[in-house]
Amino acid sequence: MAASMDKEYVLITGATSGIGYALAEVFASHGYGLILVSSVMSHLLAAQCKLKAEYAVPILIYEQDLAVNDAAFKLYASLKADDVRFNILINNAGLGLIGKSETLDADRELQMLTLNIISLTMLCKLFIAEHQQSGGRILNVASIGAFQPGPYTASYYASKAYVLSYTQAIRYEAKNSGIHISVLCPGSTHTAFFTKAGKPTPKFAGSPERAAKAAYHGLMKDQEIIIPGTMNQLIRWLPKRLKMAAVAKMKI
């Protein structure tokens, strides 16, 4: 497979729908080869087929559930076995759970935390270690909720706060290495998040395409924190108590 790696590639987790798929479209439109990662092969094949019909770029697919232990290492092992190289990592895969903390299914919550925190961290760790000489870019997807506590989404919001803090820290550490690291903090977006959680999508939700375009341009400009939409940028600075009350009202 090494012979096909003659252009820049971007690896995108959670790439078959929502912001992940929109990011795949944006990068393909700029000529990047794609490495799509998802936990469901049928979704990967469908996304690959759809993207190939629109863009003349190579598209590789990898089935890997990142919500299980050692998932990041298993994915990297598969990539190494195929001699696949990439210089942009996008940690987009994520899961959210809605409900009172004590009522959430413990196994499902552990899967969420593994996906949102552990796998993201390990993928960053592996990427940075490998690209100390060659440089590269990382985009971690957090949420506008990273700036506040989230009643009835307590561990989800906390996981995104981790992503924000962790990304800012490793960005500082990597500042002289040629590795550029950004974090995307979108607001409510028309994705499968609310459907999976059994809640209606907010009327003010933005489009994944808008978030993806903002993410691409922000990443290429080495912007530290990327917040799509003027309203979301303003929400960031509202008092936490006000935002907490609004979040709680949306979730119950």
Tab-separated table of C-alpha atoms in Angstrom:
chain	number	residue	atom	x	y	z
A	1	MET	CA	0.000	0.000	0.000
A	2	ALA	CA	2.980	2.320	0.407
A	3	ALA	CA	3.095	2.942	-3.340
A	4	SER	CA	-0.244	4.733	-3.167
A	5	MET	CA	0.880	7.116	-0.411
A	6	ASP	CA	2.151	9.775	-2.814
A	7	LYS	CA	0.076	12.649	-1.459
A	8	GLU	CA	-0.907	14.084	1.886
A	9	TYR	CA	-3.415	12.014	3.818
A	10	VAL	CA	-5.757	12.898	6.644
A	11	LEU	CA	-7.056	10.306	9.106
A	12	ILE	CA	-10.548	11.050	10.415
A	13	THR	CA	-12.235	9.077	13.182
A	14	GLY	CA	-16.022	8.966	13.287
A	15	ALA	CA	-15.871	9.739	9.592
A	16	THR	CA	-19.097	8.258	8.238
A	17	SER	CA	-21.616	10.889	9.335
A	18	GLY	CA	-22.066	14.353	10.779
A	19	ILE	CA	-19.037	16.585	11.220
A	20	GLY	CA	-16.674	13.694	10.476
A	21	TYR	CA	-18.153	13.062	7.043
A	22	ALA	CA	-18.329	16.796	6.331
A	23	LEU	CA	-14.630	17.055	7.203
A	24	ALA	CA	-13.891	14.216	4.789
A	25	GLU	CA	-15.669	16.170	2.054
A	26	VAL	CA	-13.770	19.372	2.800
A	27	PHE	CA	-10.365	17.696	2.826
A	28	ALA	CA	-11.170	15.704	-0.320
A	29	SER	CA	-12.165	18.932	-2.070
A	30	HIS	CA	-8.665	20.227	-1.302
A	31	GLY	CA	-7.022	17.131	-2.763
A	32	TYR	CA	-6.168	15.197	0.388
A	33	GLY	CA	-6.240	11.430	0.461
A	34	LEU	CA	-8.631	10.117	3.101
A	35	ILE	CA	-8.277	7.484	5.794
A	36	LEU	CA	-11.729	6.953	7.259
A	37	VAL	CA	-12.189	5.216	10.602
A	38	SER	CA	-15.472	3.991	12.053
A	39	SER	CA	-16.796	1.116	14.126
A	40	VAL	CA	-19.247	-0.086	11.440
A	41	MET	CA	-17.911	-1.465	8.151
A	42	SER	CA	-21.182	-1.021	6.254
A	43	HIS	CA	-21.144	2.692	7.101
A	44	LEU	CA	-17.531	2.963	5.986
A	45	LEU	CA	-18.267	1.298	2.655
A	46	ALA	CA	-21.241	3.588	2.060
A	47	ALA	CA	-19.201	6.694	2.872
A	48	GLN	CA	-16.316	5.525	0.696
A	49	CYS	CA	-18.648	4.885	-2.243
A	50	LYS	CA	-20.336	8.263	-1.901
A	51	LEU	CA	-17.067	10.165	-1.608
A	52	LYS	CA	-15.479	8.328	-4.549
A	53	ALA	CA	-18.391	9.414	-6.710
A	54	GLU	CA	-17.644	13.058	-5.902
A	55	TYR	CA	-13.871	13.320	-5.434
A	56	ALA	CA	-10.889	11.919	-7.340
A	57	VAL	CA	-8.801	11.145	-4.261
A	58	PRO	CA	-7.703	7.829	-2.730
A	59	ILE	CA	-9.908	6.709	0.156
A	60	LEU	CA	-8.853	4.048	2.643
A	61	ILE	CA	-11.203	2.640	5.270
A	62	TYR	CA	-10.512	1.045	8.646
A	63	GLU	CA	-13.057	-0.579	10.911
A	64	GLN	CA	-12.133	0.035	14.539
A	65	ASP	CA	-14.312	0.563	17.584
A	66	LEU	CA	-12.473	3.258	19.530
A	67	ALA	CA	-14.700	2.784	22.574
A	68	VAL	CA	-12.807	-0.325	23.677
A	69	ASN	CA	-9.518	-0.718	25.539
A	70	ASP	CA	-6.314	-0.472	23.474
A	71	ALA	CA	-8.294	0.614	20.405
A	72	ALA	CA	-5.827	3.337	19.437
A	73	PHE	CA	-2.925	0.890	19.510
A	74	LYS	CA	-4.880	-1.665	17.466
A	75	LEU	CA	-5.689	0.973	14.849
A	76	TYR	CA	-2.079	2.117	14.645
A	77	ALA	CA	-0.925	-1.494	14.315
A	78	SER	CA	-3.277	-1.980	11.354
A	79	LEU	CA	-2.007	1.201	9.712
A	80	LYS	CA	1.610	0.149	10.229
A	81	ALA	CA	0.918	-3.311	8.820
A	82	ASP	CA	-0.432	-1.682	5.656
A	83	ASP	CA	2.429	0.877	5.554
A	84	VAL	CA	-0.122	3.685	5.663
A	85	ARG	CA	1.211	7.130	6.509
A	86	PHE	CA	-0.667	10.357	7.181
A	87	ASN	CA	0.280	13.826	8.362
A	88	ILE	CA	-3.079	15.077	9.675
A	89	LEU	CA	-4.985	13.414	12.511
A	90	ILE	CA	-8.587	14.377	13.252
A	91	ASN	CA	-10.051	12.947	16.443
A	92	ASN	CA	-13.727	13.456	15.709
A	93	ALA	CA	-15.321	10.249	17.011
A	94	GLY	CA	-17.359	10.878	20.121
A	95	LEU	CA	-20.354	9.727	22.099
A	96	GLY	CA	-22.738	11.586	24.397
A	97	LEU	CA	-25.154	10.344	27.038
A	98	ILE	CA	-28.072	12.306	28.464
A	99	GLY	CA	-29.590	11.723	31.889
A	100	LYS	CA	-29.002	12.077	35.611
A	101	SER	CA	-25.542	10.829	36.449
A	102	GLU	CA	-26.653	7.997	38.725
A	103	THR	CA	-29.141	6.669	36.157
A	104	LEU	CA	-26.744	6.273	33.236
A	105	ASP	CA	-25.739	2.758	32.264
A	106	ALA	CA	-22.261	2.284	33.738
A	107	ASP	CA	-20.911	0.161	30.885
A	108	ARG	CA	-22.133	2.637	28.291
A	109	GLU	CA	-20.633	5.527	30.238
A	110	LEU	CA	-17.275	3.748	30.414
A	111	GLN	CA	-17.411	3.251	26.649
A	112	MET	CA	-18.113	6.954	26.202
A	113	LEU	CA	-15.181	7.975	28.380
A	114	THR	CA	-12.887	5.508	26.613
A	115	LEU	CA	-13.898	6.913	23.235
A	116	ASN	CA	-13.972	10.600	24.134
A	117	ILE	CA	-10.859	10.664	26.308
A	118	ILE	CA	-8.632	7.569	26.301
A	119	SER	CA	-8.558	6.737	22.582
A	120	LEU	CA	-8.208	10.401	21.633
A	121	THR	CA	-5.293	10.813	24.031
A	122	MET	CA	-3.499	7.691	22.852
A	123	LEU	CA	-3.932	8.580	19.166
A	124	CYS	CA	-2.431	12.008	19.845
A	125	LYS	CA	0.422	10.405	21.780
A	126	LEU	CA	1.230	7.987	18.962
A	127	PHE	CA	0.946	10.663	16.269
A	128	ILE	CA	3.158	13.192	18.066
A	129	ALA	CA	5.839	10.596	18.789
A	130	GLU	CA	5.893	9.582	15.126
A	131	HIS	CA	5.924	13.111	13.679
A	132	GLN	CA	8.611	14.804	15.766
A	133	GLN	CA	10.803	15.202	12.685
A	134	SER	CA	8.271	15.446	9.869
A	135	GLY	CA	5.682	17.680	11.543
A	136	GLY	CA	1.952	17.461	10.997
A	137	ARG	CA	-1.416	18.647	12.256
A	138	ILE	CA	-3.925	17.443	14.835
A	139	LEU	CA	-7.542	18.537	15.177
A	140	ASN	CA	-9.376	17.357	18.273
A	141	VAL	CA	-13.137	17.826	18.329
A	142	ALA	CA	-14.494	19.040	21.659
A	143	SER	CA	-17.696	21.065	22.076
A	144	ILE	CA	-18.896	24.494	23.111
A	145	GLY	CA	-19.911	22.583	26.232
A	146	ALA	CA	-16.219	22.239	27.076
A	147	PHE	CA	-16.346	25.713	28.619
A	148	GLN	CA	-18.968	24.868	31.254
A	149	PRO	CA	-20.488	22.117	33.413
A	150	GLY	CA	-23.430	20.324	31.794
A	151	PRO	CA	-26.240	19.129	34.054
A	152	TYR	CA	-27.815	15.903	32.716
A	153	THR	CA	-24.783	15.504	30.437
A	154	ALA	CA	-22.270	15.704	33.277
A	155	SER	CA	-19.663	13.183	32.162
A	156	TYR	CA	-20.051	14.086	28.473
A	157	TYR	CA	-19.421	17.789	29.072
A	158	ALA	CA	-16.565	16.899	31.424
A	159	SER	CA	-15.015	14.699	28.732
A	160	LYS	CA	-15.104	17.598	26.290
A	161	ALA	CA	-13.562	19.902	28.894
A	162	TYR	CA	-10.758	17.355	29.085
A	163	VAL	CA	-10.330	17.442	25.302
A	164	LEU	CA	-10.073	21.238	25.368
A	165	SER	CA	-7.575	21.331	28.238
A	166	TYR	CA	-5.503	18.433	26.919
A	167	THR	CA	-5.326	19.914	23.427
A	168	GLN	CA	-4.172	23.291	24.693
A	169	ALA	CA	-1.478	21.611	26.790
A	170	ILE	CA	-0.052	19.393	24.053
A	171	ARG	CA	-0.200	22.330	21.634
A	172	TYR	CA	2.134	24.200	23.977
A	173	GLU	CA	4.408	21.193	24.342
A	174	ALA	CA	4.619	20.752	20.564
A	175	LYS	CA	5.140	24.413	19.678
A	176	ASN	CA	8.746	23.889	18.521
A	177	SER	CA	8.226	20.512	16.865
A	178	GLY	CA	6.427	21.532	13.680
A	179	ILE	CA	3.249	19.822	14.847
A	180	HIS	CA	0.278	22.202	14.809
A	181	ILE	CA	-2.596	21.308	17.124
A	182	SER	CA	-6.082	22.833	17.231
A	183	VAL	CA	-9.357	22.100	18.985
A	184	LEU	CA	-12.806	22.462	17.420
A	185	CYS	CA	-15.614	23.510	19.775
A	186	PRO	CA	-18.879	23.382	17.802
A	187	GLY	CA	-22.249	24.220	19.279
A	188	SER	CA	-25.347	22.091	18.739
A	189	THR	CA	-25.111	20.562	15.282
A	190	HIS	CA	-27.457	18.567	13.050
A	191	THR	CA	-25.826	15.173	13.620
A	192	ALA	CA	-26.888	11.809	15.042
A	193	PHE	CA	-25.916	12.886	18.571
A	194	PHE	CA	-29.377	13.920	19.728
A	195	THR	CA	-31.100	11.081	17.870
A	196	LYS	CA	-28.906	8.493	19.590
A	197	ALA	CA	-29.593	10.169	22.921
A	198	GLY	CA	-33.350	10.079	22.292
A	199	LYS	CA	-33.733	13.861	22.272
A	200	PRO	CA	-34.866	16.281	19.544
A	201	THR	CA	-32.190	18.335	17.806
A	202	PRO	CA	-32.367	21.994	18.928
A	203	LYS	CA	-33.936	24.330	16.390
A	204	PHE	CA	-30.868	26.570	16.462
A	205	ALA	CA	-28.450	23.734	15.616
A	206	GLY	CA	-25.887	24.496	12.938
A	207	SER	CA	-24.894	22.386	9.962
A	208	PRO	CA	-21.981	19.939	10.043
A	209	GLU	CA	-20.784	21.445	6.763
A	210	ARG	CA	-20.358	24.875	8.354
A	211	ALA	CA	-18.478	23.374	11.285
A	212	ALA	CA	-16.225	21.380	8.955
A	213	LYS	CA	-15.326	24.392	6.820
A	214	ALA	CA	-14.520	26.455	9.898
A	215	ALA	CA	-12.432	23.569	11.227
A	216	TYR	CA	-10.438	23.216	8.017
A	217	HIS	CA	-9.603	26.892	7.721
A	218	GLY	CA	-8.842	27.221	11.424
A	219	LEU	CA	-6.559	24.190	11.379
A	220	MET	CA	-4.662	25.471	8.347
A	221	LYS	CA	-4.218	28.848	10.050
A	222	ASP	CA	-2.940	27.134	13.212
A	223	GLN	CA	-5.828	28.567	15.230
A	224	GLU	CA	-5.803	27.246	18.791
A	225	ILE	CA	-9.560	27.181	19.505
A	226	ILE	CA	-12.026	27.045	16.608
A	227	ILE	CA	-15.629	27.966	17.412
A	228	PRO	CA	-17.952	27.973	14.377
A	229	GLY	CA	-20.640	30.664	14.348
A	230	THR	CA	-20.893	34.061	15.984
A	231	MET	CA	-23.591	32.903	18.417
A	232	ASN	CA	-21.411	30.080	19.722
A	233	GLN	CA	-18.492	32.457	20.130
A	234	LEU	CA	-20.694	34.686	22.282
A	235	ILE	CA	-22.078	31.738	24.275
A	236	ARG	CA	-18.543	30.885	25.347
A	237	TRP	CA	-18.381	34.057	27.441
A	238	LEU	CA	-21.811	33.893	29.102
A	239	PRO	CA	-21.889	33.303	32.885
A	240	LYS	CA	-21.574	29.598	33.712
A	241	ARG	CA	-24.664	29.534	35.936
A	242	LEU	CA	-26.789	30.905	33.109
A	243	LYS	CA	-25.408	28.365	30.653
A	244	MET	CA	-25.866	25.504	33.107
A	245	ALA	CA	-29.530	26.384	33.583
A	246	ALA	CA	-30.055	26.557	29.815
A	247	VAL	CA	-28.368	23.188	29.266
A	248	ALA	CA	-30.413	21.550	32.015
A	249	LYS	CA	-33.638	22.876	30.496
A	250	MET	CA	-32.704	21.452	27.089
A	251	LYS	CA	-31.836	18.021	28.446
A	252	ILE	CA	-34.806	17.260	30.724
